[in-house]
Amino acid sequence: NIFPHHEAEIAQSEGVTGKKFVRYWMHCAHLLVDNQKMSKSLGNFYTLRDVVAKGYSGREVRYALLRVHYRAQLNFTFEGMEESRQALTRIDEWLERLREISATTSPEPRGAPIPNDDFQRALDDDLNISGALGVLFESIRETNRAMDANELGPAAAKAWLQWWDEVNRVLALDA
């Protein structure tokens, strides 16, 4: 888009909210719906209101849209919405388990997995969201295994919750 399109969008948004709107502005390819370009004439045009009316939350829509790299074409499907719902359920259940463990006073076992910077490193690689989400779900898998084996104590659980806070500053997925 040519000047002043983006500048006007930013000015309007910041004027209404009083907050910085964006630091980076990127355009993606046209949205596909069931592998076809979204179009009213094809009858595959959905608004957010339509998707929410089908029982999906704004949070689930957000996850479905953010999980695809900005250079890749996004193909919206209701199967993808179900996958988003399942992914968010997995995150929520993991957080619940971590919160329960962090509230205990049990002794700290040795050898529990600890958070690292791999999530941020993936994002630093051309906003590799697929890689970053892979790190998130690998971390969930590892910590769930440690929790199942009673190898994750309250201090480690708190560390993972702090790590999640950093991750969630990027993803904004908290329920």
Coordinates of N, CA and C in Angstrom, one line a residue:
N1 N 0.8 -1.2 0.0 CA 0.0 0.0 0.0 C 0.9 1.2 0.0
I2 N 0.4 2.3 -0.7 CA 1.2 3.5 -0.8 C 0.8 4.4 0.4
F3 N 1.8 5.4 0.6 CA 1.6 6.4 1.7 C 0.3 7.1 1.4
P4 N -0.5 7.4 2.3 CA -0.3 7.3 3.8 C -1.2 6.2 4.4
H5 N -1.4 5.1 3.7 CA -2.3 4.1 4.2 C -1.9 3.6 5.6
H6 N -0.7 3.1 5.7 CA -0.3 2.5 7.0 C -0.2 3.6 8.1
E7 N 0.3 4.8 7.7 CA 0.4 5.9 8.7 C -1.0 6.2 9.2
A8 N -2.0 6.2 8.4 CA -3.3 6.6 8.8 C -3.9 5.5 9.7
E9 N -3.7 4.2 9.4 CA -4.1 3.1 10.3 C -3.5 3.3 11.6
I10 N -2.2 3.5 11.7 CA -1.5 3.7 13.0 C -2.0 4.9 13.7
A11 N -2.2 6.0 13.1 CA -2.7 7.2 13.8 C -4.1 7.0 14.3
Q12 N -4.9 6.3 13.6 CA -6.3 6.1 14.1 C -6.3 5.2 15.3
S13 N -5.5 4.1 15.2 CA -5.5 3.1 16.3 C -4.9 3.7 17.5
E14 N -3.8 4.5 17.4 CA -3.1 5.1 18.5 C -4.0 6.2 19.1
G15 N -4.7 6.9 18.3 CA -5.6 8.0 18.8 C -6.7 7.4 19.6
V16 N -7.2 6.3 19.3 CA -8.3 5.6 20.0 C -7.8 5.0 21.3
T17 N -6.7 4.3 21.2 CA -6.3 3.5 22.4 C -5.3 4.2 23.3
G18 N -4.6 5.2 22.7 CA -3.5 5.9 23.5 C -2.3 5.1 23.7
K19 N -2.2 3.9 23.0 CA -1.1 3.0 23.1 C -0.4 2.9 21.7
K20 N 0.9 2.5 21.8 CA 1.6 2.2 20.5 C 0.9 1.1 19.8
F21 N 0.7 1.3 18.5 CA -0.1 0.3 17.8 C 0.8 -0.9 17.4
V22 N 1.8 -0.6 16.6 CA 2.7 -1.7 16.1 C 4.1 -1.2 15.9
R23 N 5.1 -2.1 16.0 CA 6.5 -1.7 15.7 C 6.8 -2.1 14.2
Y24 N 6.2 -3.2 13.8 CA 6.4 -3.7 12.4 C 5.1 -3.9 11.7
W25 N 5.1 -3.7 10.4 CA 3.9 -3.9 9.7 C 4.3 -4.8 8.5
M26 N 3.6 -5.9 8.4 CA 4.0 -6.8 7.3 C 2.7 -7.3 6.6
H27 N 2.7 -7.4 5.3 CA 1.6 -7.9 4.5 C 1.8 -9.4 4.2
C28 N 0.8 -10.1 4.2 CA 0.8 -11.5 3.9 C 0.1 -11.7 2.6
A29 N 0.2 -12.9 2.1 CA -0.6 -13.3 0.9 C -2.1 -13.3 1.2
H30 N -2.9 -13.4 0.2 CA -4.3 -13.6 0.4 C -4.6 -14.8 1.2
L31 N -5.6 -14.7 2.1 CA -6.1 -15.8 2.9 C -6.8 -16.8 2.0
L32 N -6.5 -18.0 2.2 CA -7.2 -19.1 1.6 C -8.2 -19.7 2.5
V33 N -9.3 -20.2 2.0 CA -10.3 -20.9 2.8 C -10.5 -22.2 2.1
D34 N -10.2 -23.3 2.8 CA -10.3 -24.6 2.1 C -9.6 -24.7 0.8
N35 N -8.4 -24.1 0.8 CA -7.5 -24.1 -0.4 C -8.0 -23.3 -1.6
Q36 N -8.9 -22.3 -1.3 CA -9.3 -21.4 -2.4 C -9.2 -20.0 -1.8
K37 N -9.0 -19.0 -2.7 CA -8.9 -17.7 -2.3 C -10.3 -17.3 -1.7
M38 N -10.2 -16.6 -0.5 CA -11.5 -16.3 0.2 C -12.2 -15.2 -0.7
S39 N -13.5 -15.5 -0.9 CA -14.2 -14.6 -1.8 C -15.7 -14.7 -1.5
K40 N -16.4 -13.6 -1.5 CA -17.9 -13.7 -1.3 C -18.6 -14.4 -2.5
S41 N -18.0 -14.3 -3.7 CA -18.7 -14.9 -4.8 C -18.5 -16.5 -4.7
L42 N -17.5 -17.0 -4.1 CA -17.3 -18.4 -3.9 C -18.1 -18.9 -2.7
G43 N -18.6 -18.0 -1.9 CA -19.4 -18.4 -0.7 C -18.5 -18.9 0.4
N44 N -17.2 -18.6 0.4 CA -16.3 -19.1 1.4 C -15.7 -17.9 2.2
F45 N -16.5 -16.9 2.4 CA -16.1 -15.7 3.1 C -16.7 -15.8 4.5
Y46 N -15.8 -15.7 5.5 CA -16.2 -15.7 6.9 C -15.7 -14.4 7.6
T47 N -16.6 -13.9 8.4 CA -16.1 -12.8 9.3 C -15.8 -13.4 10.7
L48 N -15.2 -12.6 11.5 CA -14.9 -13.1 12.9 C -16.2 -13.5 13.6
R49 N -17.2 -12.7 13.4 CA -18.5 -12.9 13.9 C -19.1 -14.3 13.5
D50 N -18.9 -14.6 12.2 CA -19.3 -15.9 11.7 C -18.6 -17.1 12.4
V51 N -17.3 -17.0 12.6 CA -16.5 -18.0 13.2 C -16.9 -18.2 14.7
V52 N -17.0 -17.0 15.4 CA -17.4 -17.1 16.8 C -18.8 -17.7 16.9
A53 N -19.7 -17.4 16.0 CA -21.1 -18.0 16.0 C -21.1 -19.5 15.8
K54 N -20.0 -20.0 15.2 CA -19.9 -21.5 15.1 C -19.3 -22.1 16.3
G55 N -19.1 -21.3 17.4 CA -18.6 -21.9 18.7 C -17.2 -21.7 19.0
Y56 N -16.4 -21.0 18.2 CA -15.0 -20.8 18.4 C -14.8 -19.4 19.1
S57 N -13.8 -19.4 20.0 CA -13.5 -18.2 20.7 C -12.5 -17.3 19.9
G58 N -12.5 -16.0 20.3 CA -11.5 -15.1 19.6 C -10.1 -15.6 19.9
R59 N -9.9 -16.2 21.0 CA -8.5 -16.8 21.4 C -8.2 -17.9 20.4
E60 N -9.1 -18.7 20.1 CA -8.9 -19.8 19.1 C -8.6 -19.3 17.7
V61 N -9.3 -18.3 17.4 CA -9.1 -17.7 16.0 C -7.7 -17.0 16.0
R62 N -7.3 -16.4 17.1 CA -6.0 -15.7 17.2 C -4.9 -16.8 17.0
Y63 N -5.0 -17.9 17.7 CA -4.0 -18.9 17.6 C -4.0 -19.5 16.2
A64 N -5.1 -19.7 15.6 CA -5.2 -20.3 14.2 C -4.5 -19.3 13.2
L65 N -4.6 -18.0 13.4 CA -4.0 -17.1 12.5 C -2.5 -16.9 12.8
L66 N -2.1 -17.0 14.1 CA -0.7 -16.7 14.3 C 0.2 -17.9 14.2
R67 N -0.3 -19.0 14.0 CA 0.6 -20.2 14.0 C 1.2 -20.4 12.6
V68 N 0.9 -19.6 11.6 CA 1.5 -19.8 10.3 C 2.5 -18.6 10.1
H69 N 3.7 -18.9 9.5 CA 4.7 -18.0 9.3 C 4.2 -16.9 8.3
Y70 N 4.6 -15.7 8.6 CA 4.0 -14.5 7.8 C 4.3 -14.6 6.3
R71 N 5.3 -15.4 5.9 CA 5.6 -15.5 4.5 C 4.8 -16.7 3.8
A72 N 4.2 -17.5 4.6 CA 3.4 -18.6 4.1 C 1.9 -18.2 4.0
Q73 N 1.3 -18.8 3.0 CA -0.1 -18.5 2.8 C -0.9 -19.3 3.8
L74 N -1.8 -18.6 4.5 CA -2.7 -19.2 5.5 C -3.9 -19.8 4.8
N75 N -4.2 -21.0 5.1 CA -5.3 -21.7 4.6 C -6.3 -22.0 5.8
F76 N -7.3 -21.2 5.9 CA -8.3 -21.3 7.0 C -9.2 -22.4 6.7
T77 N -9.3 -23.3 7.7 CA -10.3 -24.4 7.7 C -10.9 -24.6 9.1
F78 N -12.0 -25.2 9.2 CA -12.6 -25.5 10.5 C -11.9 -26.6 11.1
E79 N -11.2 -27.5 10.3 CA -10.3 -28.5 10.9 C -9.1 -27.8 11.6
G80 N -8.6 -26.8 11.0 CA -7.5 -26.0 11.6 C -8.0 -25.3 12.9
M81 N -9.3 -24.9 12.9 CA -9.8 -24.3 14.1 C -9.9 -25.3 15.3
E82 N -10.2 -26.6 14.9 CA -10.3 -27.6 15.9 C -8.8 -27.9 16.4
E83 N -7.9 -27.9 15.5 CA -6.5 -28.1 16.0 C -6.0 -27.0 16.9
S84 N -6.5 -25.7 16.6 CA -6.2 -24.6 17.5 C -6.8 -24.8 18.9
R85 N -8.0 -25.3 18.9 CA -8.7 -25.5 20.2 C -7.9 -26.6 21.0
Q86 N -7.5 -27.6 20.3 CA -6.8 -28.7 21.0 C -5.4 -28.2 21.5
A87 N -4.7 -27.4 20.7 CA -3.5 -26.8 21.1 C -3.6 -25.9 22.4
L88 N -4.6 -25.1 22.4 CA -4.9 -24.2 23.5 C -5.3 -25.0 24.8
T89 N -6.1 -26.1 24.6 CA -6.4 -26.9 25.7 C -5.2 -27.5 26.3
R90 N -4.3 -28.0 25.4 CA -3.0 -28.6 25.9 C -2.2 -27.5 26.7
I91 N -2.1 -26.3 26.2 CA -1.4 -25.3 27.0 C -2.1 -25.0 28.3
D92 N -3.4 -24.9 28.3 CA -4.1 -24.6 29.5 C -4.0 -25.7 30.6
E93 N -4.0 -26.9 30.2 CA -3.9 -28.0 31.1 C -2.5 -28.1 31.7
W94 N -1.5 -27.8 30.8 CA -0.1 -27.7 31.3 C 0.1 -26.6 32.3
L95 N -0.5 -25.4 32.0 CA -0.3 -24.3 33.0 C -1.0 -24.6 34.3
E96 N -2.2 -25.3 34.2 CA -2.9 -25.7 35.5 C -2.0 -26.6 36.3
R97 N -1.4 -27.6 35.7 CA -0.5 -28.5 36.4 C 0.7 -27.8 37.0
L98 N 1.3 -26.9 36.3 CA 2.4 -26.1 36.8 C 2.0 -25.3 38.0
R99 N 0.8 -24.6 37.9 CA 0.4 -23.8 39.0 C 0.1 -24.6 40.2
E100 N -0.5 -25.8 40.1 CA -0.7 -26.7 41.2 C 0.6 -27.1 41.9
I101 N 1.6 -27.5 41.1 CA 2.9 -27.9 41.7 C 3.6 -26.7 42.3
S102 N 3.5 -25.5 41.7 CA 4.2 -24.3 42.2 C 3.7 -23.9 43.5
A103 N 2.5 -24.3 43.8 CA 1.8 -23.9 45.1 C 2.2 -24.9 46.2
T104 N 2.9 -26.0 45.9 CA 3.2 -27.0 47.0 C 4.5 -26.6 47.7
T105 N 4.8 -27.3 48.7 CA 6.0 -27.2 49.5 C 6.9 -28.4 49.4
S106 N 6.6 -29.2 48.4 CA 7.4 -30.5 48.3 C 8.8 -30.2 48.0
P107 N 9.7 -31.2 48.3 CA 11.1 -31.0 48.0 C 11.4 -30.9 46.5
E108 N 12.5 -30.2 46.2 CA 12.8 -30.1 44.8 C 13.6 -31.3 44.3
P109 N 13.0 -32.1 43.3 CA 13.8 -33.2 42.8 C 14.9 -32.7 41.8
R110 N 15.8 -33.6 41.6 CA 16.9 -33.2 40.7 C 16.6 -33.7 39.2
G111 N 17.2 -33.0 38.3 CA 17.1 -33.4 36.9 C 15.9 -32.9 36.2
A112 N 15.1 -32.0 36.7 CA 13.9 -31.5 36.0 C 14.4 -30.7 34.8
P113 N 13.6 -30.7 33.7 CA 13.9 -29.8 32.6 C 13.8 -28.3 33.1
I114 N 14.7 -27.5 32.5 CA 14.6 -26.1 32.8 C 14.4 -25.3 31.6
P115 N 13.8 -24.1 31.7 CA 13.5 -23.3 30.5 C 14.8 -22.8 29.8
N116 N 14.7 -22.5 28.5 CA 15.9 -22.0 27.8 C 15.4 -20.9 26.8
D117 N 16.3 -20.4 26.0 CA 15.9 -19.3 25.1 C 15.6 -19.7 23.7
D118 N 15.3 -21.0 23.5 CA 15.1 -21.5 22.2 C 13.8 -20.9 21.5
F119 N 12.8 -20.6 22.3 CA 11.6 -19.9 21.8 C 12.0 -18.6 21.1
Q120 N 12.7 -17.8 21.9 CA 13.2 -16.5 21.4 C 14.1 -16.6 20.2
R121 N 15.0 -17.6 20.2 CA 15.9 -17.8 19.1 C 15.2 -18.2 17.8
A122 N 14.1 -19.0 18.0 CA 13.3 -19.3 16.8 C 12.7 -18.0 16.2
L123 N 12.1 -17.2 17.1 CA 11.5 -16.0 16.6 C 12.5 -15.0 16.0
D124 N 13.7 -15.0 16.5 CA 14.8 -14.2 16.0 C 15.2 -14.6 14.6
D125 N 14.8 -15.8 14.2 CA 15.1 -16.4 12.9 C 14.0 -16.0 11.9
D126 N 13.9 -14.8 11.5 CA 12.8 -14.4 10.6 C 11.4 -14.6 11.1
L127 N 11.2 -14.4 12.4 CA 9.9 -14.6 13.0 C 9.4 -16.1 12.7
N128 N 10.2 -17.0 13.0 CA 9.9 -18.4 12.7 C 8.9 -18.9 13.8
I129 N 7.7 -18.6 13.6 CA 6.6 -18.9 14.6 C 6.4 -20.4 14.7
S130 N 6.6 -21.1 13.6 CA 6.4 -22.6 13.6 C 7.5 -23.2 14.5
G131 N 8.7 -22.7 14.4 CA 9.8 -23.2 15.2 C 9.6 -22.8 16.7
A132 N 9.1 -21.6 16.9 CA 8.8 -21.2 18.3 C 7.7 -22.0 18.9
L133 N 6.7 -22.2 18.2 CA 5.6 -23.1 18.7 C 6.1 -24.5 18.9
G134 N 7.0 -25.0 18.1 CA 7.6 -26.3 18.3 C 8.3 -26.3 19.6
V135 N 9.1 -25.3 19.9 CA 9.8 -25.2 21.2 C 8.8 -25.2 22.3
L136 N 7.7 -24.5 22.2 CA 6.7 -24.4 23.3 C 6.1 -25.8 23.5
F137 N 5.7 -26.5 22.5 CA 5.1 -27.8 22.6 C 6.1 -28.9 23.0
E138 N 7.3 -28.8 22.6 CA 8.3 -29.7 23.1 C 8.6 -29.5 24.6
S139 N 8.6 -28.2 25.0 CA 8.7 -27.9 26.4 C 7.6 -28.5 27.2
I140 N 6.4 -28.3 26.7 CA 5.2 -28.9 27.4 C 5.3 -30.4 27.5
R141 N 5.7 -31.1 26.4 CA 5.9 -32.5 26.5 C 6.9 -32.9 27.5
E142 N 8.1 -32.2 27.5 CA 9.1 -32.6 28.5 C 8.7 -32.3 29.9
T143 N 8.1 -31.2 30.2 CA 7.7 -30.9 31.6 C 6.5 -31.8 32.0
N144 N 5.6 -32.1 31.1 CA 4.6 -33.1 31.5 C 5.1 -34.4 31.9
R145 N 6.1 -34.9 31.1 CA 6.8 -36.2 31.5 C 7.4 -36.1 32.9
A146 N 8.1 -34.9 33.1 CA 8.7 -34.7 34.4 C 7.7 -34.7 35.5
M147 N 6.6 -34.0 35.3 CA 5.5 -33.9 36.3 C 4.9 -35.3 36.5
D148 N 4.7 -36.1 35.4 CA 4.2 -37.5 35.6 C 5.1 -38.3 36.4
A149 N 6.4 -38.1 36.4 CA 7.4 -38.9 37.1 C 7.7 -38.2 38.5
N150 N 7.0 -37.2 38.8 CA 7.2 -36.5 40.1 C 8.7 -35.9 40.1
E151 N 9.2 -35.5 39.0 CA 10.5 -35.0 38.9 C 10.6 -33.4 38.7
L152 N 9.4 -32.8 38.9 CA 9.4 -31.4 38.8 C 8.8 -30.8 40.0
G153 N 9.6 -30.0 40.8 CA 9.2 -29.4 42.0 C 8.7 -28.0 41.9
P154 N 8.3 -27.4 43.0 CA 7.7 -26.1 43.0 C 8.6 -25.0 42.4
A155 N 9.9 -25.0 42.6 CA 10.8 -24.0 42.1 C 10.9 -24.1 40.6
A156 N 11.0 -25.4 40.1 CA 11.1 -25.6 38.6 C 9.7 -25.2 38.0
A157 N 8.6 -25.5 38.6 CA 7.3 -25.1 38.1 C 7.2 -23.6 38.0
K158 N 7.7 -22.9 39.0 CA 7.6 -21.4 39.0 C 8.5 -20.9 37.9
A159 N 9.6 -21.5 37.7 CA 10.5 -21.1 36.6 C 9.8 -21.3 35.2
W160 N 9.1 -22.4 35.1 CA 8.4 -22.6 33.8 C 7.2 -21.6 33.7
L161 N 6.6 -21.3 34.8 CA 5.5 -20.3 34.7 C 6.1 -18.9 34.3
Q162 N 7.2 -18.6 34.8 CA 7.9 -17.3 34.4 C 8.3 -17.3 33.0
W163 N 8.8 -18.5 32.5 CA 9.1 -18.7 31.1 C 7.8 -18.4 30.2
W164 N 6.7 -19.0 30.7 CA 5.4 -18.9 30.0 C 5.0 -17.4 29.9
D165 N 5.2 -16.7 31.0 CA 4.9 -15.2 31.0 C 5.7 -14.5 29.8
E166 N 6.9 -14.9 29.7 CA 7.7 -14.3 28.6 C 7.2 -14.7 27.2
V167 N 6.9 -16.0 27.1 CA 6.3 -16.5 25.8 C 5.0 -15.8 25.5
N168 N 4.2 -15.7 26.6 CA 2.8 -15.2 26.4 C 2.9 -13.7 26.1
R169 N 3.9 -13.0 26.4 CA 4.0 -11.6 26.0 C 4.1 -11.5 24.5
V170 N 4.6 -12.5 23.9 CA 4.6 -12.5 22.4 C 3.3 -13.1 21.8
L171 N 2.8 -14.2 22.4 CA 1.6 -14.8 21.8 C 0.3 -14.3 22.3
A172 N 0.3 -13.7 23.5 CA -1.0 -13.1 24.0 C -2.1 -14.2 24.0
L173 N -1.9 -15.3 24.6 CA -2.9 -16.4 24.5 C -3.5 -16.7 25.8
D174 N -3.1 -16.1 26.9 CA -3.7 -16.4 28.2 C -5.2 -16.3 28.1
A175 N -5.9 -17.2 28.8 CA -7.3 -17.3 28.8 C -7.9 -16.2 29.6

